[in-house]
PDB file of C-alpha atoms in Angstrom:
ATOM      1  CA  UNK A   1       3.613  10.722   4.732  1.00 43.00           C
ATOM      2  CA  UNK A   2       3.552  10.281   1.237  1.00 49.00           C
ATOM      3  CA  UNK A   3       7.139   9.472   0.683  1.00 62.00           C
ATOM      4  CA  UNK A   4       8.638   7.994   4.000  1.00 80.00           C
ATOM      5  CA  UNK A   5      11.958   7.052   3.067  1.00 88.00           C
ATOM      6  CA  UNK A   6      12.708   3.146   3.229  1.00 92.00           C
ATOM      7  CA  UNK A   7      16.169   2.421   5.173  1.00 90.00           C
ATOM      8  CA  UNK A   8      18.739   1.943   2.856  1.00 90.00           C
ATOM      9  CA  UNK A   9      19.656  -1.797   4.131  1.00 91.00           C
ATOM     10  CA  UNK A  10      15.873  -3.278   3.237  1.00 93.00           C
ATOM     11  CA  UNK A  11      15.040  -4.972   0.150  1.00 92.00           C
ATOM     12  CA  UNK A  12      12.226  -5.846  -1.694  1.00 93.00           C
ATOM     13  CA  UNK A  13      10.717  -9.002  -0.288  1.00 91.00           C
ATOM     14  CA  UNK A  14       7.539  -9.296  -2.634  1.00 92.00           C
ATOM     15  CA  UNK A  15       6.361  -7.780  -5.748  1.00 95.00           C
ATOM     16  CA  UNK A  16       2.998  -8.044  -7.261  1.00 96.00           C
ATOM     17  CA  UNK A  17       1.904  -8.482 -10.604  1.00 96.00           C
ATOM     18  CA  UNK A  18       0.208  -4.992 -12.166  1.00 97.00           C
ATOM     19  CA  UNK A  19      -3.187  -4.623 -10.861  1.00 98.00           C
ATOM     20  CA  UNK A  20      -6.170  -3.170 -12.780  1.00 98.00           C
ATOM     21  CA  UNK A  21      -9.704  -2.120 -11.909  1.00 97.00           C
ATOM     22  CA  UNK A  22     -10.500  -5.774 -13.112  1.00 97.00           C
ATOM     23  CA  UNK A  23      -7.879  -7.555 -11.489  1.00 97.00           C
ATOM     24  CA  UNK A  24      -7.129  -5.197  -8.068  1.00 97.00           C
ATOM     25  CA  UNK A  25      -8.034  -7.592  -4.878  1.00 95.00           C
ATOM     26  CA  UNK A  26     -11.061  -6.084  -2.864  1.00 94.00           C
ATOM     27  CA  UNK A  27      -8.736  -5.973   0.276  1.00 93.00           C
ATOM     28  CA  UNK A  28      -6.778  -2.655  -1.319  1.00 95.00           C
ATOM     29  CA  UNK A  29      -9.876  -0.991  -1.729  1.00 96.00           C
ATOM     30  CA  UNK A  30     -10.656  -1.329   2.049  1.00 94.00           C
ATOM     31  CA  UNK A  31      -8.940  -0.679   5.220  1.00 92.00           C
ATOM     32  CA  UNK A  32      -5.660  -2.677   5.513  1.00 92.00           C
ATOM     33  CA  UNK A  33      -2.174  -2.107   6.584  1.00 91.00           C
ATOM     34  CA  UNK A  34       1.422  -3.364   6.108  1.00 89.00           C
ATOM     35  CA  UNK A  35       2.660  -6.047   8.876  1.00 89.00           C
ATOM     36  CA  UNK A  36       5.391  -4.898  11.253  1.00 91.00           C
ATOM     37  CA  UNK A  37       8.704  -4.396   9.851  1.00 92.00           C
ATOM     38  CA  UNK A  38       7.071  -4.162   6.152  1.00 93.00           C
ATOM     39  CA  UNK A  39       7.181  -1.030   3.991  1.00 94.00           C
ATOM     40  CA  UNK A  40       4.698  -0.865   0.991  1.00 95.00           C
ATOM     41  CA  UNK A  41       5.948   0.974  -2.309  1.00 96.00           C
ATOM     42  CA  UNK A  42       2.905   1.709  -4.408  1.00 97.00           C
ATOM     43  CA  UNK A  43       4.203   1.989  -8.054  1.00 97.00           C
ATOM     44  CA  UNK A  44       1.805   3.713 -10.539  1.00 98.00           C
ATOM     45  CA  UNK A  45       2.260   2.742 -14.400  1.00 98.00           C
ATOM     46  CA  UNK A  46      -0.763   4.200 -15.947  1.00 98.00           C
ATOM     47  CA  UNK A  47      -3.958   6.634 -14.617  1.00 98.00           C
ATOM     48  CA  UNK A  48      -4.152   7.481 -10.922  1.00 98.00           C
ATOM     49  CA  UNK A  49      -4.024   5.856  -7.534  1.00 98.00           C
ATOM     50  CA  UNK A  50      -5.255   7.670  -4.646  1.00 98.00           C
ATOM     51  CA  UNK A  51      -3.983   6.634  -1.396  1.00 97.00           C
ATOM     52  CA  UNK A  52      -5.866   7.332   1.829  1.00 97.00           C
ATOM     53  CA  UNK A  53      -4.130   6.860   5.238  1.00 95.00           C
ATOM     54  CA  UNK A  54      -6.119   6.307   8.695  1.00 95.00           C
ATOM     55  CA  UNK A  55      -5.196   7.207  12.176  1.00 94.00           C
ATOM     56  CA  UNK A  56      -6.037   3.354  13.358  1.00 93.00           C
ATOM     57  CA  UNK A  57      -8.228   0.564  12.341  1.00 91.00           C
ATOM     58  CA  UNK A  58     -11.568   2.283  13.074  1.00 93.00           C
ATOM     59  CA  UNK A  59     -11.054   5.630  11.712  1.00 94.00           C
ATOM     60  CA  UNK A  60     -13.433   6.636   9.089  1.00 92.00           C
ATOM     61  CA  UNK A  61     -12.337   9.940   7.969  1.00 96.00           C
ATOM     62  CA  UNK A  62      -8.360   9.772   6.328  1.00 96.00           C
ATOM     63  CA  UNK A  63      -5.857  11.883   7.830  1.00 95.00           C
ATOM     64  CA  UNK A  64      -3.904  11.441   4.637  1.00 94.00           C
ATOM     65  CA  UNK A  65      -4.747  11.725   1.115  1.00 95.00           C
ATOM     66  CA  UNK A  66      -2.167  11.054  -1.472  1.00 95.00           C
ATOM     67  CA  UNK A  67      -3.072  11.128  -5.312  1.00 97.00           C
ATOM     68  CA  UNK A  68      -0.076   9.177  -7.285  1.00 97.00           C
ATOM     69  CA  UNK A  69      -0.061   9.722 -11.144  1.00 98.00           C
ATOM     70  CA  UNK A  70       1.471   7.726 -13.784  1.00 98.00           C
ATOM     71  CA  UNK A  71       5.307   7.481 -13.268  1.00 97.00           C
ATOM     72  CA  UNK A  72       5.094   8.263  -9.514  1.00 97.00           C
ATOM     73  CA  UNK A  73       4.995   6.304  -6.189  1.00 95.00           C
ATOM     74  CA  UNK A  74       4.329   6.574  -2.653  1.00 94.00           C
ATOM     75  CA  UNK A  75       5.287   4.552   0.441  1.00 94.00           C
ATOM     76  CA  UNK A  76       3.034   3.446   3.201  1.00 94.00           C
ATOM     77  CA  UNK A  77       4.838   2.431   6.503  1.00 93.00           C
ATOM     78  CA  UNK A  78       4.603  -0.458   8.611  1.00 93.00           C
ATOM     79  CA  UNK A  79       1.568  -0.968  10.450  1.00 93.00           C
ATOM     80  CA  UNK A  80      -0.364   1.972   9.143  1.00 94.00           C
ATOM     81  CA  UNK A  81      -3.719   1.631   8.005  1.00 95.00           C
ATOM     82  CA  UNK A  82      -4.807   2.698   4.459  1.00 96.00           C
ATOM     83  CA  UNK A  83      -6.867   1.878   1.461  1.00 96.00           C
ATOM     84  CA  UNK A  84      -6.528   3.100  -1.923  1.00 97.00           C
ATOM     85  CA  UNK A  85      -9.053   4.248  -5.119  1.00 98.00           C
ATOM     86  CA  UNK A  86      -8.071   3.974  -8.429  1.00 98.00           C
ATOM     87  CA  UNK A  87      -9.075   5.571 -11.917  1.00 98.00           C
ATOM     88  CA  UNK A  88     -10.516   3.419 -14.804  1.00 98.00           C
ATOM     89  CA  UNK A  89      -7.297   3.599 -16.748  1.00 98.00           C
ATOM     90  CA  UNK A  90      -4.818   2.714 -13.470  1.00 98.00           C
ATOM     91  CA  UNK A  91      -2.124   0.089 -13.405  1.00 98.00           C
ATOM     92  CA  UNK A  92      -0.030  -0.345 -10.531  1.00 98.00           C
ATOM     93  CA  UNK A  93       1.820  -2.771  -8.241  1.00 98.00           C
ATOM     94  CA  UNK A  94       3.094  -3.094  -4.824  1.00 97.00           C
ATOM     95  CA  UNK A  95       6.638  -3.896  -3.700  1.00 96.00           C
ATOM     96  CA  UNK A  96       6.876  -5.062   0.007  1.00 94.00           C
ATOM     97  CA  UNK A  97      10.440  -4.056   1.648  1.00 94.00           C
ATOM     98  CA  UNK A  98      11.775  -5.355   4.753  1.00 92.00           C
ATOM     99  CA  UNK A  99      15.129  -5.687   6.664  1.00 89.00           C
ATOM    100  CA  UNK A 100      14.311  -9.230   7.217  1.00 74.00           C
ATOM    101  CA  UNK A 101      13.412 -12.404   5.078  1.00 72.00           C
ATOM    102  CA  UNK A 102       9.408 -12.510   5.042  1.00 62.00           C
ATOM    103  CA  UNK A 103       9.454 -15.529   2.829  1.00 68.00           C
ATOM    104  CA  UNK A 104       6.040 -17.131   3.698  1.00 68.00           C
ATOM    105  CA  UNK A 105       4.945 -14.596   6.368  1.00 68.00           C
ATOM    106  CA  UNK A 106       1.850 -12.375   5.735  1.00 67.00           C
ATOM    107  CA  UNK A 107       2.986  -8.688   4.645  1.00 67.00           C
ATOM    108  CA  UNK A 108      -0.215  -6.917   4.982  1.00 67.00           C
ATOM    109  CA  UNK A 109      -3.610  -7.328   7.267  1.00 68.00           C
ATOM    110  CA  UNK A 110      -7.110  -6.457   6.219  1.00 69.00           C
ATOM    111  CA  UNK A 111      -9.549  -5.425   8.897  1.00 67.00           C
ATOM    112  CA  UNK A 112     -11.734  -8.005  10.487  1.00 60.00           C
ATOM    113  CA  UNK A 113     -15.406  -8.141   9.058  1.00 51.00           C
ATOM    114  CA  UNK A 114     -17.716  -6.594  11.477  1.00 48.00           C
TER     115      UNK A 114
END
């Protein structure tokens, strides 16, 4: 799961700026998933980011745990529920890949608040 291959004909639709503990969007630290037809590629520049993957939106125990260190990346497949934790010195960004033009479309979804 930590490195599912993004299809060769897909392209980057959007990239985020580099996030730190101070700037990371709260949505990334809680259950969310990539949209249909979108792969997320989490690229760690400094520190460590830990990726937790879940069977569905209601799961509380992760089925996957991947530690991504500086200089490494991991991919998250379309519509897979996940969240991250990060070390105090972590810096990372996310590239969103798709085979179709996704301009103006949501590339991820958060879990609805209870």
